[in-house]
Every structure is written in structure tokens, then in C-alpha cells.
Amino acid sequence: MIKSLEELQKIKETQLEAIRLREADQKAKIVVGMGTCGIAAGAREVMSAILDELGKRRLTNVAVTQTGCIGLCAQEPLVDVILPGKPRVTYGKVDANKARQIVAQHIVNGIVISEWVVNRGEE
Amino acid sequence: MEELALHILDLLENALAAGARHILITIEEDEGRDLVTIEVRDDGRGMGAEALQKAVDPFYTTRATRKVGLGLPLLQATAAQCGGDVFLESRPGQGTRVVATMQLSHPDLPPLGDMGATIAAALSREEPVELVYYHRRGQKEFKFSSTWLQLHLGEIPLNCGPVLDWVQRYINKGVAELYGGEGK
């Protein structure tokens, strides 16, 4: 328990530092579809893998959020990535492994993994 | 659903979709009564009598994106299969309370599953929600409060990767201790 709290304190310090550094910077955003369709298809495992990957890489400038069913149930789990100033990119049939690669390639390197994309927002 | 925790996530998503600001999750495992009770209570917009009656009907939904609503029917099926039941209580403007019971020793009872990932997923949102998770198993208990966490974090939002990653590990460690394990 005490160790966990020390760890939380460290996360807090890193996070505060990041907030200071990026004052004007916009955040990247990851959205996971968390309707019943998403949950049944494995959206929670996808979310969990994304959180683990962001935690390991200490990526503090990424907001993680969720949405309900958007009517693309057959493509669930769905993950949207929105980089600052870029249109929304939606990945379909994501699993934990793909989710980790999306963090590494798209969030970190800014490279869209085209073969998994099911939809793109307007430029 | 393969885990009780996934059913719970589904209930949490219902509560959040209903605009809940406060959610209380209670799990009680009582070996003496051979009973597991799962309760999710929220202060969202609630349902009227008619909607409440239809809530476990898979062909009833309020959303426009598809014509079926499977969350509560799936929970109902799991509970019925495990010698239990689901009770719903709701009033417009006063929130909703869902209670599911199951026989603890039932061979078809799904495992509890990853409660840490469930709570972290529910907290991954921009609109603030105060969520309390209370779990009792025999004499042991575990409690997590997002309000406590937010107080501790101050200006840092909950919905960033490293914080929610900590949340899932912290909860899974606490729950593992209920089962006598050391946790991950």
C-alpha cells in the first residue's frame, strides 16, 4: 500500500512537470468505444493496454477518453486518435497488441497505420 | 460476458450515459449465504416506470445508433443462469440502482475478472465523476474512491495514461488481497 502511494506521488510529480513544460501545447486524445458492443468485443482490454503503454512510456500529454456505441458495432473495438491540429483517425477491430502499436506509431511517431483505419475525419 | 467485471463496466457505462456525477459500486461475497451481490447505484437521470419495465428487453433501447440494447439482458441472463436475479429501481431525476445476485458456488458463475481495468475504463473521460468501489469478501474489505485520488492529484486530471494505469494496478492489488493473494 505504501509503495503504491509513493508511486502515485512520482506520477504526480512527473505530471506536474509535464504541465509546466507544455503550458501552451495541445493534448493528443485517444477515444475508445465503450458501448456494450465495444465491451463485448474487448474494448476494456484495449483500453487497459493503452493505459499500460502510456504509463510505461510516461506519456503524460495524452487525454484518454471514451464514447458509447456509434453504430459501427461490427468494427468494434474502435479507437480514435486525434493529434493536435490533425483530423480524427478511427481504427477498427483493435486488440491489445494493435493498441500498443497505435500508441507507439501514431501517438509517439505521428505515423498513421493505414491498414487498420476504418474512417478518417475531414481535413 | 466472460467476467463479472465486464458486466459491471457495462452498468457503469449506463450510469455515465445517464449523466451520473456519483456512482457507488458494491460487491459483497458472502460464503455463509452462498451469495454474491453486485450493486451499482448512480445519481443519473433515472427512468420512468415504462422504461424501467422495458429495460431488460433486448429489443428496447433509447439510443438511435442501433435497435437493440443488450447490456441489462445479458446481466439478467448471467444472473438467472447462476441461481440469482437482477433488481432495478429507478425514478426520473433520482438515479438508478441495479442489484444483481448470484449463487457464489454456482459452477457457471463467471470469474470476477479485471476490476482494475473496469474502473480505469469508467474513469477515462473528460467530464468528472465521483466513483466509489467497495468490495467485501467475508471479513476482508477493499475500498477505492476516485474523490480521494482526485484530492491527492490536485490539478492533474484523472484521465491521463500513467494515472489510470496506476489505478488499475492499485485496484487489482487491493482485490487480490481480498482473496489472500499478494497481488501483482
PDB file of C-alpha atoms in Angstrom, chain A:
ATOM      1  CA  MET A   1       0.000   0.000   0.000  1.00  0.00           C
ATOM      2  CA  ILE A   2       2.756   2.450   0.995  1.00  0.00           C
ATOM      3  CA  LYS A   3       4.745   1.565  -2.105  1.00  0.00           C
ATOM      4  CA  SER A   4       1.676   2.234  -4.275  1.00  0.00           C
ATOM      5  CA  LEU A   5       1.298   5.697  -2.769  1.00  0.00           C
ATOM      6  CA  GLU A   6       4.953   6.517  -3.358  1.00  0.00           C
ATOM      7  CA  GLU A   7       4.443   5.503  -6.945  1.00  0.00           C
ATOM      8  CA  LEU A   8       1.368   7.743  -7.206  1.00  0.00           C
ATOM      9  CA  GLN A   9       3.392  10.632  -5.798  1.00  0.00           C
ATOM     10  CA  LYS A  10       6.024  10.090  -8.506  1.00  0.00           C
ATOM     11  CA  ILE A  11       3.371  10.070 -11.223  1.00  0.00           C
ATOM     12  CA  LYS A  12       2.012  13.294  -9.781  1.00  0.00           C
ATOM     13  CA  GLU A  13       5.428  14.990  -9.854  1.00  0.00           C
ATOM     14  CA  THR A  14       6.127  13.870 -13.432  1.00  0.00           C
ATOM     15  CA  GLN A  15       2.695  15.041 -14.453  1.00  0.00           C
ATOM     16  CA  LEU A  16       3.089  18.477 -12.865  1.00  0.00           C
ATOM     17  CA  GLU A  17       6.430  18.859 -14.601  1.00  0.00           C
ATOM     18  CA  ALA A  18       4.767  17.962 -17.916  1.00  0.00           C
ATOM     19  CA  ILE A  19       2.010  20.507 -17.328  1.00  0.00           C
ATOM     20  CA  ARG A  20       4.643  23.197 -16.741  1.00  0.00           C
ATOM     21  CA  LEU A  21       6.548  22.236 -19.886  1.00  0.00           C
ATOM     22  CA  ARG A  22       3.628  22.192 -22.260  1.00  0.00           C
ATOM     23  CA  GLU A  23       1.616  25.163 -20.987  1.00  0.00           C
ATOM     24  CA  ALA A  24       0.553  26.262 -24.478  1.00  0.00           C
ATOM     25  CA  ASP A  25       0.794  22.818 -26.061  1.00  0.00           C
ATOM     26  CA  GLN A  26      -2.350  20.999 -27.094  1.00  0.00           C
ATOM     27  CA  LYS A  27      -3.007  17.473 -25.980  1.00  0.00           C
ATOM     28  CA  ALA A  28      -3.325  14.379 -28.119  1.00  0.00           C
ATOM     29  CA  LYS A  29      -6.508  12.415 -27.477  1.00  0.00           C
ATOM     30  CA  ILE A  30      -7.387   8.717 -27.599  1.00  0.00           C
ATOM     31  CA  VAL A  31     -11.064   7.690 -27.610  1.00  0.00           C
ATOM     32  CA  VAL A  32     -12.155   4.074 -27.052  1.00  0.00           C
ATOM     33  CA  GLY A  33     -15.700   2.898 -27.909  1.00  0.00           C
ATOM     34  CA  MET A  34     -17.145   1.575 -24.669  1.00  0.00           C
ATOM     35  CA  GLY A  35     -20.740   0.620 -25.516  1.00  0.00           C
ATOM     36  CA  THR A  36     -21.986  -2.917 -24.819  1.00  0.00           C
ATOM     37  CA  CYS A  37     -20.821  -3.843 -28.342  1.00  0.00           C
ATOM     38  CA  GLY A  38     -17.340  -2.473 -27.634  1.00  0.00           C
ATOM     39  CA  ILE A  39     -17.092  -4.101 -24.205  1.00  0.00           C
ATOM     40  CA  ALA A  40     -18.179  -7.498 -25.578  1.00  0.00           C
ATOM     41  CA  ALA A  41     -15.612  -7.207 -28.378  1.00  0.00           C
ATOM     42  CA  GLY A  42     -12.727  -6.478 -25.974  1.00  0.00           C
ATOM     43  CA  ALA A  43     -12.666  -2.677 -25.639  1.00  0.00           C
ATOM     44  CA  ARG A  44     -11.686  -2.843 -21.968  1.00  0.00           C
ATOM     45  CA  GLU A  45      -8.581  -4.908 -22.769  1.00  0.00           C
ATOM     46  CA  VAL A  46      -7.741  -2.392 -25.491  1.00  0.00           C
ATOM     47  CA  MET A  47      -8.143   0.486 -23.027  1.00  0.00           C
ATOM     48  CA  SER A  48      -6.072  -1.388 -20.451  1.00  0.00           C
ATOM     49  CA  ALA A  49      -3.240  -1.973 -22.967  1.00  0.00           C
ATOM     50  CA  ILE A  50      -3.301   1.703 -23.990  1.00  0.00           C
ATOM     51  CA  LEU A  51      -3.062   2.816 -20.338  1.00  0.00           C
ATOM     52  CA  ASP A  52      -0.237   0.363 -19.676  1.00  0.00           C
ATOM     53  CA  GLU A  53       1.666   1.568 -22.755  1.00  0.00           C
ATOM     54  CA  LEU A  54       1.150   5.263 -21.888  1.00  0.00           C
ATOM     55  CA  GLY A  55       2.245   4.503 -18.316  1.00  0.00           C
ATOM     56  CA  LYS A  56       5.399   2.646 -19.390  1.00  0.00           C
ATOM     57  CA  ARG A  57       6.354   5.379 -21.827  1.00  0.00           C
ATOM     58  CA  ARG A  58       5.434   8.072 -19.285  1.00  0.00           C
ATOM     59  CA  LEU A  59       3.300   9.787 -21.919  1.00  0.00           C
ATOM     60  CA  THR A  60       1.535  12.397 -19.852  1.00  0.00           C
ATOM     61  CA  ASN A  61       0.307  14.665 -22.645  1.00  0.00           C
ATOM     62  CA  VAL A  62      -2.376  12.272 -23.882  1.00  0.00           C
ATOM     63  CA  ALA A  63      -6.002  12.502 -22.734  1.00  0.00           C
ATOM     64  CA  VAL A  64      -7.736   9.130 -22.606  1.00  0.00           C
ATOM     65  CA  THR A  65     -11.475   9.127 -23.039  1.00  0.00           C
ATOM     66  CA  GLN A  66     -14.385   7.018 -24.236  1.00  0.00           C
ATOM     67  CA  THR A  67     -17.562   7.070 -26.251  1.00  0.00           C
ATOM     68  CA  GLY A  68     -20.714   4.941 -26.434  1.00  0.00           C
ATOM     69  CA  CYS A  69     -21.981   2.956 -29.415  1.00  0.00           C
ATOM     70  CA  ILE A  70     -21.577   4.903 -32.657  1.00  0.00           C
ATOM     71  CA  GLY A  71     -23.347   2.314 -34.815  1.00  0.00           C
ATOM     72  CA  LEU A  72     -20.226   0.610 -36.175  1.00  0.00           C
ATOM     73  CA  CYS A  73     -20.670  -2.385 -33.850  1.00  0.00           C
ATOM     74  CA  ALA A  74     -19.202  -4.881 -36.359  1.00  0.00           C
ATOM     75  CA  GLN A  75     -15.909  -2.959 -36.344  1.00  0.00           C
ATOM     76  CA  GLU A  76     -15.553  -2.815 -32.551  1.00  0.00           C
ATOM     77  CA  PRO A  77     -13.304  -2.357 -30.653  1.00  0.00           C
ATOM     78  CA  LEU A  78     -12.954   1.111 -32.171  1.00  0.00           C
ATOM     79  CA  VAL A  79     -10.173   3.517 -31.249  1.00  0.00           C
ATOM     80  CA  ASP A  80      -9.972   7.151 -32.365  1.00  0.00           C
ATOM     81  CA  VAL A  81      -6.686   9.023 -32.335  1.00  0.00           C
ATOM     82  CA  ILE A  82      -6.781  12.805 -32.554  1.00  0.00           C
ATOM     83  CA  LEU A  83      -3.414  14.547 -32.717  1.00  0.00           C
ATOM     84  CA  PRO A  84      -3.402  18.319 -32.168  1.00  0.00           C
ATOM     85  CA  GLY A  85      -4.310  20.079 -35.405  1.00  0.00           C
ATOM     86  CA  LYS A  86      -4.913  16.798 -37.260  1.00  0.00           C
ATOM     87  CA  PRO A  87      -8.212  15.173 -38.307  1.00  0.00           C
ATOM     88  CA  ARG A  88      -9.616  12.255 -36.344  1.00  0.00           C
ATOM     89  CA  VAL A  89      -8.401   8.789 -37.374  1.00  0.00           C
ATOM     90  CA  THR A  90     -10.582   5.788 -36.432  1.00  0.00           C
ATOM     91  CA  TYR A  91      -9.078   2.321 -36.131  1.00  0.00           C
ATOM     92  CA  GLY A  92     -11.339  -0.759 -36.221  1.00  0.00           C
ATOM     93  CA  LYS A  93     -11.112  -4.295 -34.804  1.00  0.00           C
ATOM     94  CA  VAL A  94      -8.362  -3.204 -32.459  1.00  0.00           C
ATOM     95  CA  ASP A  95      -6.913  -5.690 -29.953  1.00  0.00           C
ATOM     96  CA  ALA A  96      -4.423  -5.160 -27.135  1.00  0.00           C
ATOM     97  CA  ASN A  97      -1.457  -5.737 -29.408  1.00  0.00           C
ATOM     98  CA  LYS A  98      -2.681  -3.361 -32.121  1.00  0.00           C
ATOM     99  CA  ALA A  99      -3.489  -0.793 -29.425  1.00  0.00           C
ATOM    100  CA  ARG A 100       0.130  -0.833 -28.232  1.00  0.00           C
ATOM    101  CA  GLN A 101       1.350  -0.363 -31.802  1.00  0.00           C
ATOM    102  CA  ILE A 102      -1.074   2.519 -32.306  1.00  0.00           C
ATOM    103  CA  VAL A 103       0.440   4.241 -29.266  1.00  0.00           C
ATOM    104  CA  ALA A 104       3.997   3.587 -30.476  1.00  0.00           C
ATOM    105  CA  GLN A 105       3.468   4.509 -34.151  1.00  0.00           C
ATOM    106  CA  HIS A 106       0.651   7.033 -34.244  1.00  0.00           C
ATOM    107  CA  ILE A 107       0.896   8.806 -30.878  1.00  0.00           C
ATOM    108  CA  VAL A 108       4.677   8.761 -30.496  1.00  0.00           C
ATOM    109  CA  ASN A 109       5.874   8.896 -34.120  1.00  0.00           C
ATOM    110  CA  GLY A 110       2.857  10.514 -35.761  1.00  0.00           C
ATOM    111  CA  ILE A 111       2.590   7.734 -38.359  1.00  0.00           C
ATOM    112  CA  VAL A 112      -0.942   6.527 -39.203  1.00  0.00           C
ATOM    113  CA  ILE A 113      -1.210   2.717 -39.524  1.00  0.00           C
ATOM    114  CA  SER A 114      -3.365   2.857 -42.664  1.00  0.00           C
ATOM    115  CA  GLU A 115      -4.287  -0.827 -42.950  1.00  0.00           C
ATOM    116  CA  TRP A 116      -6.293  -0.725 -39.688  1.00  0.00           C
ATOM    117  CA  VAL A 117      -8.051   2.579 -40.387  1.00  0.00           C
ATOM    118  CA  VAL A 118     -11.834   2.381 -40.912  1.00  0.00           C
ATOM    119  CA  ASN A 119     -12.597   6.080 -41.050  1.00  0.00           C
ATOM    120  CA  ARG A 120     -10.888   9.479 -41.237  1.00  0.00           C
ATOM    121  CA  GLY A 121     -12.229  12.878 -40.275  1.00  0.00           C
ATOM    122  CA  GLU A 122     -12.304  15.834 -42.661  1.00  0.00           C
ATOM    123  CA  GLU A 123      -9.040  17.696 -43.194  1.00  0.00           C
TER     124      GLU A 123
END
